[in-house]
Amino acid sequence: MNEYVAVLRECEEENPPNYGSDAHSILEMTFTYYHECNNTDTDAVKVAFEDLYQRMHGMPLREMDRIVDAVCTLCREHEKAGFVEGIKVGICLDQEL
C-alpha cells in the first residue's frame, strides 16, 4: 500500500491539479464554485456598498472603479478565508464527534 501511495504522490507532483485561476487548493476551489452559485449579498452588504458609492460621489469614474475593484477583492479574499477556515473547523468538529 505504501508503494501505491508513493506512486500516486509522485504522479500528483508531476501533474499538479488545476484548481482554476482563483484557487490553490480544493477548499478554495469549493469556495469559488459555491460563491458562483450562491452569490447573494445581505442587506448589510448592500447598505455598505451604497454608503461607499455615496462617499465617492463626484469622483472620476476611473478612480471609483479602482477603489471598488480593490474593495471587492478585499471582501472576496476575506469571505474565502472565512469559508475555508469554517470548513476546516467543521472537519475538526466532525472528527471529535
PDB file of C-alpha atoms in Angstrom:
ATOM      1  CA  MET A   1       0.000   0.000   0.000  1.00  0.00           C
ATOM      2  CA  ASN A   2       2.845   2.399   0.827  1.00  0.00           C
ATOM      3  CA  GLU A   3       4.310   1.873  -2.654  1.00  0.00           C
ATOM      4  CA  TYR A   4       0.934   2.602  -4.223  1.00  0.00           C
ATOM      5  CA  VAL A   5       0.583   5.835  -2.212  1.00  0.00           C
ATOM      6  CA  ALA A   6       4.141   6.842  -3.156  1.00  0.00           C
ATOM      7  CA  VAL A   7       3.360   6.341  -6.858  1.00  0.00           C
ATOM      8  CA  LEU A   8       0.174   8.413  -6.541  1.00  0.00           C
ATOM      9  CA  ARG A   9       2.053  11.229  -4.783  1.00  0.00           C
ATOM     10  CA  GLU A  10       4.765  11.199  -7.446  1.00  0.00           C
ATOM     11  CA  CYS A  11       2.125  11.299 -10.181  1.00  0.00           C
ATOM     12  CA  GLU A  12       0.373  14.235  -8.490  1.00  0.00           C
ATOM     13  CA  GLU A  13       3.675  16.128  -8.127  1.00  0.00           C
ATOM     14  CA  GLU A  14       4.459  15.618 -11.821  1.00  0.00           C
ATOM     15  CA  ASN A  15       0.906  16.546 -12.872  1.00  0.00           C
ATOM     16  CA  PRO A  16      -0.440  19.032 -10.331  1.00  0.00           C
ATOM     17  CA  PRO A  17      -4.208  19.540 -10.346  1.00  0.00           C
ATOM     18  CA  ASN A  18      -5.675  22.617 -11.985  1.00  0.00           C
ATOM     19  CA  TYR A  19      -7.865  24.320  -9.377  1.00  0.00           C
ATOM     20  CA  GLY A  20      -8.616  27.274 -11.631  1.00  0.00           C
ATOM     21  CA  SER A  21      -7.255  30.796 -11.584  1.00  0.00           C
ATOM     22  CA  ASP A  22      -8.855  31.746  -8.243  1.00  0.00           C
ATOM     23  CA  ALA A  23      -7.778  28.766  -6.150  1.00  0.00           C
ATOM     24  CA  HIS A  24      -4.695  26.997  -4.840  1.00  0.00           C
ATOM     25  CA  SER A  25      -6.437  24.120  -3.099  1.00  0.00           C
ATOM     26  CA  ILE A  26      -9.576  22.018  -3.227  1.00  0.00           C
ATOM     27  CA  LEU A  27     -11.067  24.096  -0.391  1.00  0.00           C
ATOM     28  CA  GLU A  28     -10.511  27.335  -2.311  1.00  0.00           C
ATOM     29  CA  MET A  29     -11.933  25.755  -5.449  1.00  0.00           C
ATOM     30  CA  THR A  30     -15.004  24.657  -3.460  1.00  0.00           C
ATOM     31  CA  PHE A  31     -15.458  28.251  -2.283  1.00  0.00           C
ATOM     32  CA  THR A  32     -15.134  29.582  -5.833  1.00  0.00           C
ATOM     33  CA  TYR A  33     -17.907  27.349  -7.133  1.00  0.00           C
ATOM     34  CA  TYR A  34     -20.022  27.868  -4.015  1.00  0.00           C
ATOM     35  CA  HIS A  35     -19.696  31.636  -4.433  1.00  0.00           C
ATOM     36  CA  GLU A  36     -20.629  31.467  -8.115  1.00  0.00           C
ATOM     37  CA  CYS A  37     -23.798  29.529  -7.306  1.00  0.00           C
ATOM     38  CA  ASN A  38     -24.751  31.430  -4.125  1.00  0.00           C
ATOM     39  CA  ASN A  39     -23.665  34.993  -4.775  1.00  0.00           C
ATOM     40  CA  THR A  40     -26.278  36.796  -2.710  1.00  0.00           C
ATOM     41  CA  ASP A  41     -25.463  39.946  -0.799  1.00  0.00           C
ATOM     42  CA  THR A  42     -27.131  40.596   2.521  1.00  0.00           C
ATOM     43  CA  ASP A  43     -28.942  43.847   3.208  1.00  0.00           C
ATOM     44  CA  ALA A  44     -25.962  44.969   5.317  1.00  0.00           C
ATOM     45  CA  VAL A  45     -23.590  44.443   2.378  1.00  0.00           C
ATOM     46  CA  LYS A  46     -25.911  46.356   0.052  1.00  0.00           C
ATOM     47  CA  VAL A  47     -26.120  49.260   2.529  1.00  0.00           C
ATOM     48  CA  ALA A  48     -22.331  49.308   2.940  1.00  0.00           C
ATOM     49  CA  PHE A  49     -21.800  49.467  -0.834  1.00  0.00           C
ATOM     50  CA  GLU A  50     -24.393  52.216  -1.149  1.00  0.00           C
ATOM     51  CA  ASP A  51     -22.502  54.157   1.541  1.00  0.00           C
ATOM     52  CA  LEU A  52     -19.252  53.609  -0.363  1.00  0.00           C
ATOM     53  CA  TYR A  53     -20.791  54.937  -3.589  1.00  0.00           C
ATOM     54  CA  GLN A  54     -22.227  57.966  -1.757  1.00  0.00           C
ATOM     55  CA  ARG A  55     -18.789  58.773  -0.326  1.00  0.00           C
ATOM     56  CA  MET A  56     -17.244  58.553  -3.809  1.00  0.00           C
ATOM     57  CA  HIS A  57     -19.852  60.892  -5.334  1.00  0.00           C
ATOM     58  CA  GLY A  58     -18.193  63.308  -7.737  1.00  0.00           C
ATOM     59  CA  MET A  59     -15.026  61.261  -8.184  1.00  0.00           C
ATOM     60  CA  PRO A  60     -13.886  60.411 -11.701  1.00  0.00           C
ATOM     61  CA  LEU A  61     -15.273  57.062 -12.887  1.00  0.00           C
ATOM     62  CA  ARG A  62     -11.787  55.579 -13.348  1.00  0.00           C
ATOM     63  CA  GLU A  63     -10.903  56.379  -9.726  1.00  0.00           C
ATOM     64  CA  MET A  64     -14.220  54.941  -8.497  1.00  0.00           C
ATOM     65  CA  ASP A  65     -13.594  51.725 -10.452  1.00  0.00           C
ATOM     66  CA  ARG A  66     -10.106  51.438  -8.970  1.00  0.00           C
ATOM     67  CA  ILE A  67     -11.469  51.775  -5.422  1.00  0.00           C
ATOM     68  CA  VAL A  68     -14.455  49.451  -5.935  1.00  0.00           C
ATOM     69  CA  ASP A  69     -12.212  46.803  -7.528  1.00  0.00           C
ATOM     70  CA  ALA A  70      -9.876  46.907  -4.523  1.00  0.00           C
ATOM     71  CA  VAL A  71     -12.782  46.764  -2.057  1.00  0.00           C
ATOM     72  CA  CYS A  72     -14.394  43.825  -3.882  1.00  0.00           C
ATOM     73  CA  THR A  73     -11.084  41.939  -3.993  1.00  0.00           C
ATOM     74  CA  LEU A  74     -10.587  42.508  -0.272  1.00  0.00           C
ATOM     75  CA  CYS A  75     -14.148  41.380   0.503  1.00  0.00           C
ATOM     76  CA  ARG A  76     -13.827  38.243  -1.642  1.00  0.00           C
ATOM     77  CA  GLU A  77     -10.484  37.251  -0.069  1.00  0.00           C
ATOM     78  CA  HIS A  78     -11.919  37.807   3.418  1.00  0.00           C
ATOM     79  CA  GLU A  79     -15.015  35.763   2.584  1.00  0.00           C
ATOM     80  CA  LYS A  80     -12.891  32.984   1.049  1.00  0.00           C
ATOM     81  CA  ALA A  81     -10.626  32.819   4.116  1.00  0.00           C
ATOM     82  CA  GLY A  82     -13.656  32.568   6.410  1.00  0.00           C
ATOM     83  CA  PHE A  83     -15.227  29.866   4.234  1.00  0.00           C
ATOM     84  CA  VAL A  84     -12.033  27.773   4.153  1.00  0.00           C
ATOM     85  CA  GLU A  85     -11.438  28.118   7.904  1.00  0.00           C
ATOM     86  CA  GLY A  86     -15.094  27.269   8.589  1.00  0.00           C
ATOM     87  CA  ILE A  87     -14.762  24.052   6.595  1.00  0.00           C
ATOM     88  CA  LYS A  88     -11.563  23.188   8.497  1.00  0.00           C
ATOM     89  CA  VAL A  89     -13.308  23.781  11.834  1.00  0.00           C
ATOM     90  CA  GLY A  90     -16.239  21.642  10.654  1.00  0.00           C
ATOM     91  CA  ILE A  91     -13.873  18.806   9.766  1.00  0.00           C
ATOM     92  CA  CYS A  92     -12.196  19.025  13.196  1.00  0.00           C
ATOM     93  CA  LEU A  93     -15.583  19.031  14.898  1.00  0.00           C
ATOM     94  CA  ASP A  94     -16.676  16.017  12.889  1.00  0.00           C
ATOM     95  CA  GLN A  95     -13.509  14.160  13.898  1.00  0.00           C
ATOM     96  CA  GLU A  96     -14.122  14.944  17.557  1.00  0.00           C
ATOM     97  CA  LEU A  97     -17.656  13.592  17.381  1.00  0.00           C
TER      98      LEU A  97
END
